Coordinates of C-alpha atoms in Angstrom, one line a residue:
M29 CA 90.9 77.5 71.7
S30 CA 92.2 78.5 68.7
K31 CA 95.1 76.5 66.6
A32 CA 97.6 79.5 67.1
R33 CA 97.1 79.2 70.9
L34 CA 97.9 75.6 70.8
V35 CA 101.0 75.9 68.7
T36 CA 102.1 78.5 71.2
L37 CA 101.6 76.5 74.2
A38 CA 103.4 73.7 72.8
A39 CA 106.5 75.6 71.7
L40 CA 106.3 77.2 75.5
S41 CA 106.0 73.4 76.7
L42 CA 109.0 72.4 74.9
A43 CA 111.1 75.6 75.6
I44 CA 110.8 75.4 79.4
G45 CA 110.3 71.7 79.8
V46 CA 107.1 71.7 81.6
A47 CA 105.7 68.4 80.6
L48 CA 105.5 67.4 84.1
P49 CA 104.4 70.6 86.1
R50 CA 106.2 70.1 89.3
F51 CA 110.0 70.4 90.2
A52 CA 111.4 69.0 93.2
R53 CA 114.2 71.1 94.4
S54 CA 116.8 70.1 96.8
G55 CA 116.5 72.1 100.1
N56 CA 113.4 73.9 99.1
P57 CA 110.6 72.9 101.4
F58 CA 108.0 73.0 98.8
D59 CA 107.5 72.0 95.3
V60 CA 107.8 74.2 92.3
E61 CA 104.4 74.2 90.2
V62 CA 104.5 75.6 86.6
I63 CA 100.8 76.5 85.4
V64 CA 101.0 77.1 81.6
E65 CA 98.4 79.5 80.4
D66 CA 95.2 78.0 78.9
G67 CA 95.4 80.5 76.3
H68 CA 95.8 84.1 75.7
D69 CA 94.9 86.9 72.8
F70 CA 94.4 90.5 72.2
S71 CA 91.3 92.3 72.9
R72 CA 89.6 95.5 71.1
P73 CA 89.4 98.5 73.1
L74 CA 87.2 98.4 76.2
R75 CA 85.8 101.7 75.3
D76 CA 83.9 99.8 72.2
V77 CA 82.7 96.9 74.1
E78 CA 79.1 96.9 74.2
P79 CA 77.6 95.2 77.5
P80 CA 75.9 92.0 77.0
N81 CA 72.2 92.0 77.5
K82 CA 71.7 91.6 81.4
Q83 CA 70.0 88.7 82.5
T84 CA 67.5 88.7 85.3
N85 CA 68.9 86.2 87.6
P86 CA 68.1 86.3 91.5
P87 CA 70.9 87.8 93.5
R88 CA 73.4 85.6 95.0
E89 CA 75.6 85.2 97.9
I90 CA 79.2 84.5 96.6
P91 CA 80.8 81.7 98.8
L92 CA 83.7 82.6 101.2
G93 CA 86.0 79.5 102.2
R94 CA 86.9 79.9 105.9
P95 CA 90.8 78.3 105.9
H96 CA 90.9 78.1 109.7
P97 CA 87.3 78.5 111.5
G98 CA 86.8 78.9 115.3
P99 CA 87.2 81.6 117.5
G100 CA 90.8 81.1 118.6
A101 CA 92.2 82.0 122.0
I102 CA 90.9 84.9 123.7
A103 CA 93.7 87.5 124.6
A104 CA 93.9 90.9 126.1
D105 CA 94.8 93.5 123.6
P106 CA 98.2 95.3 125.3
V107 CA 98.1 97.9 122.5
V108 CA 94.5 99.0 122.0
Q109 CA 94.2 102.9 121.3
K110 CA 90.9 104.0 122.9
S111 CA 92.0 107.9 122.7
P112 CA 92.9 109.1 119.1
L113 CA 95.7 111.7 118.9
A114 CA 95.1 114.9 117.4
A115 CA 94.7 114.2 113.7
A116 CA 97.4 115.4 111.4
P117 CA 95.8 117.8 108.8
T118 CA 94.3 116.4 105.8
T119 CA 92.9 117.9 102.8
A120 CA 89.6 116.0 101.0
G121 CA 89.7 115.6 97.4
L122 CA 87.0 113.8 95.3
G123 CA 84.3 112.0 97.0
F124 CA 81.7 110.1 94.7
D125 CA 79.5 107.0 94.7
G126 CA 81.1 103.9 93.0
V127 CA 79.2 101.3 91.6
G128 CA 76.1 100.0 93.4
T129 CA 72.4 100.3 93.6
G130 CA 71.3 102.9 91.0
F131 CA 74.8 103.8 90.0
T132 CA 74.2 105.0 86.2
G133 CA 77.0 105.5 83.6
P134 CA 77.4 105.5 79.9
D135 CA 76.8 101.6 79.9
G136 CA 73.4 101.7 81.8
T137 CA 72.3 101.5 85.3
F138 CA 73.7 98.9 88.0
A139 CA 71.7 96.4 89.7
V140 CA 73.2 94.6 92.7
D141 CA 72.9 90.7 91.8
A142 CA 75.5 89.6 94.3
A143 CA 76.8 90.2 97.7
P144 CA 79.2 90.9 99.3
P145 CA 80.7 93.6 96.8
D146 CA 84.2 92.9 97.4
P147 CA 85.0 96.8 96.7
N148 CA 88.2 97.3 95.4
G149 CA 90.1 100.1 92.8
A150 CA 93.2 101.4 91.7
V151 CA 94.4 105.0 90.7
G152 CA 96.4 105.4 87.6
D153 CA 97.9 108.5 85.9
T154 CA 94.7 109.9 84.7
Q155 CA 92.0 107.3 85.8
Y156 CA 90.5 105.6 88.7
V157 CA 89.1 102.2 88.3
Q158 CA 86.8 100.5 90.7
W159 CA 85.7 96.8 90.4
V160 CA 82.9 95.2 92.5
N161 CA 80.9 91.8 92.1
E162 CA 80.0 91.8 89.5
S163 CA 80.8 95.0 87.5
F164 CA 83.5 97.6 87.0
A165 CA 83.7 101.4 86.1
V166 CA 86.4 103.3 84.7
F167 CA 86.4 107.4 86.0
D168 CA 88.4 110.3 85.0
K169 CA 90.1 110.9 88.4
S170 CA 90.1 114.8 88.1
T171 CA 86.4 114.9 87.9
G172 CA 85.0 111.9 88.8
Q173 CA 83.0 111.4 85.5
V174 CA 82.4 107.7 84.4
L175 CA 84.3 107.1 81.2
K176 CA 83.1 103.4 80.9
G177 CA 80.6 101.2 83.0
P178 CA 78.9 100.0 84.8
I179 CA 80.1 96.8 82.8
P180 CA 80.2 93.2 83.9
G181 CA 83.5 91.8 84.6
N182 CA 83.5 89.1 81.8
A183 CA 82.8 91.6 79.3
L184 CA 86.3 92.3 79.3
W185 CA 87.0 88.8 78.0
Q186 CA 84.3 89.1 75.0
G187 CA 85.4 87.0 72.4
F188 CA 87.8 85.1 74.5
G189 CA 86.0 82.0 75.0
G190 CA 85.7 79.4 77.6
G191 CA 84.9 80.2 81.1
C192 CA 86.6 83.6 81.3
E193 CA 84.0 84.9 78.9
A194 CA 81.0 82.9 79.9
N195 CA 81.4 83.1 83.5
N196 CA 81.1 86.4 85.5
D197 CA 82.2 85.1 89.2
G198 CA 83.8 87.7 90.9
D199 CA 86.4 87.8 93.7
P200 CA 88.0 90.9 91.4
I201 CA 90.8 92.8 91.8
V202 CA 92.0 95.8 89.9
Q203 CA 95.7 97.0 90.3
Y204 CA 97.7 99.7 88.4
D205 CA 101.3 98.8 87.6
K206 CA 103.0 102.2 88.2
L207 CA 106.4 100.8 87.2
N208 CA 105.1 100.2 83.7
K209 CA 102.1 102.2 83.4
R210 CA 99.6 99.3 83.0
W211 CA 96.1 98.1 84.4
I212 CA 95.9 94.7 85.5
F213 CA 92.2 93.3 85.8
T214 CA 91.8 89.8 87.3
Q215 CA 88.7 87.5 88.3
F216 CA 88.1 83.9 88.8
S217 CA 85.9 81.6 86.7
V218 CA 84.8 78.7 88.7
S219 CA 80.8 78.1 88.0
T220 CA 82.3 75.7 85.3
T221 CA 85.4 73.6 85.1
P222 CA 88.2 73.7 84.5
Y223 CA 88.6 76.5 87.2
L224 CA 90.3 79.7 86.0
Q225 CA 91.9 82.6 87.0
C226 CA 91.3 85.4 84.3
V227 CA 93.9 88.3 83.7
A228 CA 94.0 91.0 81.6
V229 CA 97.0 93.5 81.2
S230 CA 96.4 97.0 79.4
L231 CA 98.6 97.7 76.5
T232 CA 98.8 101.4 77.8
S233 CA 97.8 103.6 81.1
D234 CA 94.5 104.2 79.6
A235 CA 92.0 101.5 81.1
T236 CA 89.5 102.0 78.1
G237 CA 91.9 100.6 75.6
S238 CA 93.1 97.2 74.7
F239 CA 94.4 94.3 76.7
F240 CA 96.1 91.2 76.4
R241 CA 94.2 88.5 77.9
Y242 CA 95.0 85.4 79.8
A243 CA 93.6 82.3 81.4
F244 CA 95.4 80.2 83.8
P245 CA 93.9 76.6 84.9
M246 CA 94.0 76.3 88.6
G247 CA 93.0 72.7 89.6
N248 CA 91.3 73.2 92.8
F249 CA 88.9 76.1 93.8
P250 CA 91.2 79.5 93.9
D251 CA 89.3 81.1 96.4
Y252 CA 90.2 84.8 97.5
P253 CA 92.8 85.8 95.2
K254 CA 94.9 88.9 96.0
L255 CA 97.5 90.7 93.8
G256 CA 100.6 92.4 94.3
V257 CA 102.9 94.1 91.7
W258 CA 106.6 93.7 91.9
P259 CA 109.4 94.3 89.5
D260 CA 110.0 90.8 88.3
A261 CA 106.5 89.6 88.3
Y262 CA 102.8 89.8 89.3
Y263 CA 102.3 87.9 92.4
I264 CA 99.1 86.4 93.4
T265 CA 97.6 84.4 96.2
F266 CA 95.0 81.8 96.7
N267 CA 93.1 79.9 99.5
M268 CA 92.8 76.5 97.8
F269 CA 89.6 74.5 98.2
N270 CA 89.3 71.0 97.1
G271 CA 85.5 70.8 97.3
N272 CA 84.4 72.1 100.9
S273 CA 87.9 71.1 102.3
F274 CA 90.7 73.6 102.8
A275 CA 93.8 72.5 100.6
G276 CA 96.1 75.3 101.9
P277 CA 97.2 78.6 100.5
K278 CA 98.9 78.9 97.1
A279 CA 101.6 81.5 96.3
C280 CA 102.1 82.1 92.4
A281 CA 104.1 84.6 90.3
M282 CA 102.7 85.3 86.8
D283 CA 105.3 86.4 84.0
G284 CA 104.5 90.0 83.9
A285 CA 107.2 90.8 81.2
A286 CA 105.7 88.3 79.0
M287 CA 102.0 89.4 79.6
R288 CA 102.9 93.1 78.9
A289 CA 104.1 91.9 75.5
G290 CA 101.5 89.8 74.9
Q291 CA 103.4 86.7 74.7
A292 CA 103.0 83.0 76.1
A293 CA 103.0 83.2 79.8
T294 CA 103.5 80.8 82.6
M295 CA 102.8 81.0 86.6
V296 CA 105.3 79.7 88.9
C297 CA 103.3 78.4 92.2
F298 CA 104.1 76.9 95.4
Q299 CA 101.3 75.0 97.3
L300 CA 101.3 75.3 101.0
S301 CA 100.0 72.9 103.6
T302 CA 96.7 73.5 105.4
S303 CA 98.9 74.5 108.6
F304 CA 99.1 77.9 107.1
A305 CA 96.5 80.6 106.7
S306 CA 95.8 83.3 103.8
L307 CA 98.7 84.7 102.3
L308 CA 99.0 88.4 101.1
P309 CA 101.8 89.3 98.6
S310 CA 103.6 92.5 98.9
D311 CA 102.9 95.4 96.2
V312 CA 105.1 98.4 95.5
D313 CA 104.0 101.9 96.2
G314 CA 106.0 104.9 95.1
A315 CA 108.6 105.4 92.4
T316 CA 111.5 104.0 94.1
Q317 CA 111.6 100.1 93.6
P318 CA 112.5 97.5 95.8
P319 CA 116.5 96.7 95.6
A320 CA 117.4 95.0 92.5
G321 CA 116.6 91.3 92.6
S322 CA 114.6 91.5 95.9
P323 CA 112.2 88.6 96.4
N324 CA 108.3 89.4 96.9
F325 CA 107.4 89.4 100.5
L326 CA 104.6 87.6 101.8
L327 CA 102.6 87.6 105.1
S328 CA 100.1 85.5 106.9
L329 CA 98.4 85.6 110.2
S330 CA 99.1 82.9 112.6
S331 CA 98.3 82.3 116.2
T332 CA 97.6 84.9 118.7
N333 CA 100.8 87.0 118.7
V334 CA 102.6 85.8 115.4
L335 CA 102.9 86.9 111.9
R336 CA 104.5 84.8 109.2
F337 CA 107.0 86.2 106.9
W338 CA 107.9 84.6 103.8
R339 CA 110.2 85.3 100.4
F340 CA 109.2 84.2 96.9
H341 CA 111.9 84.5 94.4
V342 CA 110.9 83.6 91.0
D343 CA 112.9 82.3 88.0
F344 CA 110.7 82.0 84.5
T345 CA 113.8 80.8 82.7
A346 CA 114.4 77.8 85.0
P347 CA 111.3 77.4 87.3
A348 CA 113.2 74.9 89.3
N349 CA 115.4 77.6 90.6
S350 CA 112.7 79.5 92.0
T351 CA 112.6 79.6 95.9
F352 CA 109.8 80.1 98.5
T353 CA 111.8 80.4 101.9
G354 CA 109.9 80.7 105.6
P355 CA 108.3 81.4 107.6
T356 CA 110.0 83.7 109.7
N357 CA 107.9 84.3 112.8
I358 CA 107.3 87.8 113.8
T359 CA 106.3 88.4 117.3
V360 CA 103.4 90.9 117.7
A361 CA 101.3 91.9 120.4
A362 CA 98.8 89.3 121.5
F363 CA 95.3 89.7 119.4
T364 CA 92.0 87.7 119.5
R365 CA 90.4 87.5 116.0
A366 CA 87.5 90.0 115.6
C367 CA 84.4 88.0 116.2
G368 CA 86.4 84.8 116.7
G369 CA 87.1 85.2 112.8
G370 CA 83.4 85.2 111.9
V371 CA 80.1 87.0 112.5
C372 CA 79.3 89.5 115.4
V373 CA 79.5 93.2 114.0
P374 CA 76.2 95.1 115.1
Q375 CA 74.0 97.6 113.2
R376 CA 71.4 100.1 114.1
G377 CA 68.0 99.0 113.9
T378 CA 68.4 95.3 113.3
K379 CA 69.7 92.3 115.1
N380 CA 71.4 91.2 112.0
K381 CA 75.2 91.0 112.4
L382 CA 77.8 91.6 110.0
D383 CA 80.9 89.4 109.0
S384 CA 84.0 90.6 110.6
L385 CA 86.7 88.4 108.4
G386 CA 88.8 88.6 111.4
D387 CA 90.4 85.2 110.3
R388 CA 92.8 87.0 107.8
L389 CA 95.1 89.9 106.9
M390 CA 93.3 92.6 104.9
Y391 CA 94.4 93.7 101.5
R392 CA 96.8 95.0 101.0
L393 CA 100.3 94.2 102.1
A394 CA 101.6 97.8 101.1
Y395 CA 105.3 98.2 100.3
R396 CA 107.5 101.3 100.1
N397 CA 111.3 101.8 99.6
F398 CA 112.2 105.1 101.3
G399 CA 116.0 105.0 100.3
N400 CA 117.3 104.6 103.9
H401 CA 114.7 101.9 104.9
E402 CA 112.0 99.5 103.5
A403 CA 108.6 99.3 105.1
L404 CA 105.5 97.2 104.9
V405 CA 102.2 98.0 106.2
V406 CA 99.3 95.7 106.9
N407 CA 96.1 95.2 109.0
H408 CA 93.5 92.8 110.3
S409 CA 90.4 92.9 112.5
V410 CA 90.6 92.0 116.2
A411 CA 88.6 92.0 119.4
A412 CA 89.0 95.2 121.2
A413 CA 87.1 94.2 124.2
S414 CA 87.6 91.2 126.6
S415 CA 85.8 88.7 124.3
S416 CA 85.7 87.7 120.8
S417 CA 82.2 89.1 120.5
G418 CA 82.8 92.5 122.2
Q419 CA 83.8 95.8 120.1
T420 CA 86.4 95.2 117.2
G421 CA 89.1 97.3 116.0
V422 CA 91.6 97.6 113.3
R423 CA 95.2 96.2 114.3
W424 CA 97.5 97.6 112.1
Y425 CA 101.5 97.2 111.8
E426 CA 104.4 98.7 110.4
L427 CA 107.4 96.3 109.6
R428 CA 110.9 97.7 108.5
N429 CA 114.2 96.1 107.7
G430 CA 116.3 95.4 110.5
S431 CA 120.0 94.6 110.5
G432 CA 119.9 94.4 106.3
P433 CA 117.7 94.5 103.6
L434 CA 114.3 92.7 103.7
S435 CA 115.4 90.5 101.0
S436 CA 117.9 88.7 103.5
A437 CA 117.4 89.9 107.2
A438 CA 114.4 89.1 109.3
P439 CA 111.9 92.3 109.4
L440 CA 111.8 94.3 112.3
L441 CA 108.5 95.2 114.1
Y442 CA 108.6 99.0 114.0
Q443 CA 105.2 99.9 115.3
Q444 CA 101.7 98.5 116.0
G445 CA 98.5 99.4 117.3
T446 CA 94.8 98.6 117.5
Y447 CA 92.5 101.6 116.8
A448 CA 89.2 101.3 118.7
P449 CA 88.1 104.7 120.2
S450 CA 86.0 104.4 123.3
D451 CA 82.7 104.7 121.7
G452 CA 82.1 101.4 121.3
N453 CA 81.6 101.2 117.8
Y454 CA 83.0 98.2 115.8
R455 CA 85.8 99.0 113.3
W456 CA 86.8 96.4 110.6
M457 CA 87.4 95.5 106.9
G458 CA 90.4 97.9 106.7
S459 CA 93.1 98.6 104.3
A460 CA 96.2 100.6 104.8
A461 CA 99.0 102.3 103.0
M462 CA 101.7 104.9 103.3
D463 CA 102.7 108.1 101.1
K464 CA 106.0 109.2 100.0
A465 CA 106.3 111.4 103.1
G466 CA 105.8 108.5 105.8
N467 CA 102.1 109.5 106.6
L468 CA 99.9 106.2 107.1
A469 CA 96.5 106.0 106.6
V470 CA 93.9 103.1 107.4
G471 CA 90.4 103.3 105.8
Y472 CA 87.8 100.9 107.4
S473 CA 84.0 100.2 107.9
V474 CA 82.4 101.5 111.4
S475 CA 79.3 100.0 112.9
G476 CA 77.6 99.9 116.0
D477 CA 74.3 99.2 118.0
N478 CA 73.3 102.9 117.1
L479 CA 75.0 103.5 114.3
Y480 CA 74.7 102.2 110.5
P481 CA 77.4 101.1 108.9
G482 CA 79.8 103.8 107.5
V483 CA 83.1 104.5 105.9
R484 CA 86.0 106.6 107.8
Y485 CA 89.8 106.9 108.0
A486 CA 92.4 107.6 110.3
G487 CA 95.8 108.6 110.0
R488 CA 99.4 109.4 111.4
A489 CA 102.1 111.3 110.8
P490 CA 105.9 110.0 111.0
G491 CA 106.5 112.2 114.0
D492 CA 103.5 111.0 115.9
A493 CA 103.7 108.7 118.9
P494 CA 104.4 105.0 117.7
G495 CA 101.1 103.1 117.2
K496 CA 99.1 105.7 117.4
L497 CA 96.4 107.0 115.1
G498 CA 94.8 110.6 114.9
S499 CA 91.1 111.5 115.3
E500 CA 89.1 109.7 112.5
V501 CA 87.5 111.3 109.6
S502 CA 84.3 110.3 108.1
I503 CA 83.9 109.5 104.4
I504 CA 80.5 108.9 104.4
E505 CA 78.0 108.2 106.8
G506 CA 75.3 105.0 106.3
A507 CA 72.1 105.7 106.2
G508 CA 70.8 101.8 106.5
S509 CA 71.5 98.5 107.7
Q510 CA 72.1 95.2 105.9
L511 CA 69.3 92.9 106.8
Q512 CA 68.9 88.9 106.6
P513 CA 69.5 86.8 105.3
L514 CA 73.0 88.7 104.5
N515 CA 75.8 88.8 106.9
R516 CA 78.9 89.1 104.8
W517 CA 80.2 92.8 104.5
G518 CA 83.3 93.5 102.2
D519 CA 84.9 91.1 101.6
Y520 CA 87.8 93.5 101.3
S521 CA 88.2 97.2 100.6
A522 CA 91.2 99.0 99.1
I523 CA 93.4 102.2 99.6
A524 CA 95.7 103.1 96.9
I525 CA 98.5 105.8 96.3
D526 CA 98.1 108.3 93.2
P527 CA 101.5 107.8 91.5
S528 CA 101.0 111.3 89.8
D529 CA 102.0 113.0 93.3
D530 CA 102.7 110.0 95.5
C531 CA 100.7 111.9 98.1
T532 CA 97.1 111.3 97.3
F533 CA 95.2 108.2 99.0
W534 CA 92.0 107.0 97.2
Y535 CA 89.9 104.8 99.1
T536 CA 86.9 102.7 98.3
N537 CA 84.5 100.6 100.8
E538 CA 80.7 99.8 101.1
Y539 CA 77.7 101.5 102.7
L540 CA 73.8 101.3 102.6
K541 CA 71.6 104.4 101.7
S542 CA 68.6 102.6 103.3
S543 CA 68.0 99.2 105.2
G544 CA 67.3 96.6 103.2
K545 CA 69.2 93.4 101.3
W546 CA 70.6 93.5 97.9
N547 CA 70.8 97.3 97.8
W548 CA 74.5 98.1 98.6
S549 CA 76.3 101.1 97.7
T550 CA 80.0 101.9 97.5
R551 CA 82.0 105.3 98.1
I552 CA 85.2 106.4 96.4
A553 CA 87.0 109.2 98.3
S554 CA 90.4 110.8 98.0
F555 CA 92.4 113.0 100.4
K556 CA 96.1 113.9 101.2
F557 CA 98.2 115.0 104.1
A558 CA 99.2 118.7 104.2
S559 CA 102.6 117.7 105.1
C560 CA 103.1 115.8 101.9
V561 CA 104.2 117.9 99.0
P562 CA 103.9 116.5 95.4

């Protein structure tokens, strides 16, 4: 770390009084923790970064912590949808392969070196960025042309030093801050200690330009980070592990304003107990911001008929005034976690089963302010048959504000459904969002005894029957199955809304072109509902 960084951090510590990183606050059920950055700097343009010489290490499976293992109770699903509605008309946009086996761009050809791919992506004003384990690429969103990549994730931290530069450990998230027209790239560094969360914020809307780069020390192992953009901060959640022992979820707010200015920054965090499961922070879609002063909203999956709702208000000037309140229990239709939260998804031509990740809510928790109401949409994978190892489906929810704004009043479960058409195939690994007209789309993986894993989506118009989705649309049909010893799939996918028209959905997920192991591919596709007018 440079002397300049040390001076900056020392000055910051004196300014905000963080000699002791925890603040107890009367009436607050959790202690406030302030994490001071381990360093920050300014990068040269990404377009000028040359990828490092690739080492020929054997492929590895990236570990996943299980916060709450076990099958849970078996519950009949009262909102399962076996017969889709007539599909609301959609128009397909671009469709092209993302980073995966044989993917080629200006920085070379990608070879799979890790599984699962953790496919996620975001769309900006002119570009689409996809990041998978362990590389990313920048695309022209009008043509699909590769502008930069494939390039290892840690190449973004060249010259930074420490674990962020040395380690390419994955669990990546890329987001586009539509409110400020900035890109946010983040992945963890956990091969060496201290454990770090590495975060880069672009100077402009061009993802091939320069970035302000940060490293935040995390103490325990910060598994499965998930990021949400909010007006007052960048909110990020983790499943924290002490060795192999789950230490509870952690919710943090990063000082986005400081990071966009390249200034010293902190994270304000709350550590929850092991009684709670993975959290998702809310992430803004659309041009209309949440009401002024609104806290960030977070959800977690609880028992067989409960979602837990939290509010996080951050105060970077006086961190002890930050609050994390909840949970408010939201009663939903009974469900059983897909595959008991683990492995049971069949594939064509093999006895090898895939992981459902049915023990957690799936990224993102998409927020939208329609003016006359606020809405949150989210999904998870559930058993759609009579047992936890039977057919799985995508359970999705729309929450709205009820008697007042979500910032102060309990949310209302507006609609819910489990999408599991009666073909016997398994649907899981979903991601959901809404466009500005209120059309909702859910992208997901689909597989079965006679079906290779593929990528599809289903949607609904605002006037459709509550809790129902239309006939699914295929993005790409797989041509192979994943073979032993790999069971992991995903561990997440991502659907995003184009900020240029607030109508176009962009979705990315995993598939295979032939049966094998360490040979996954990904697909990127865009589509829009005919009823959404830019």
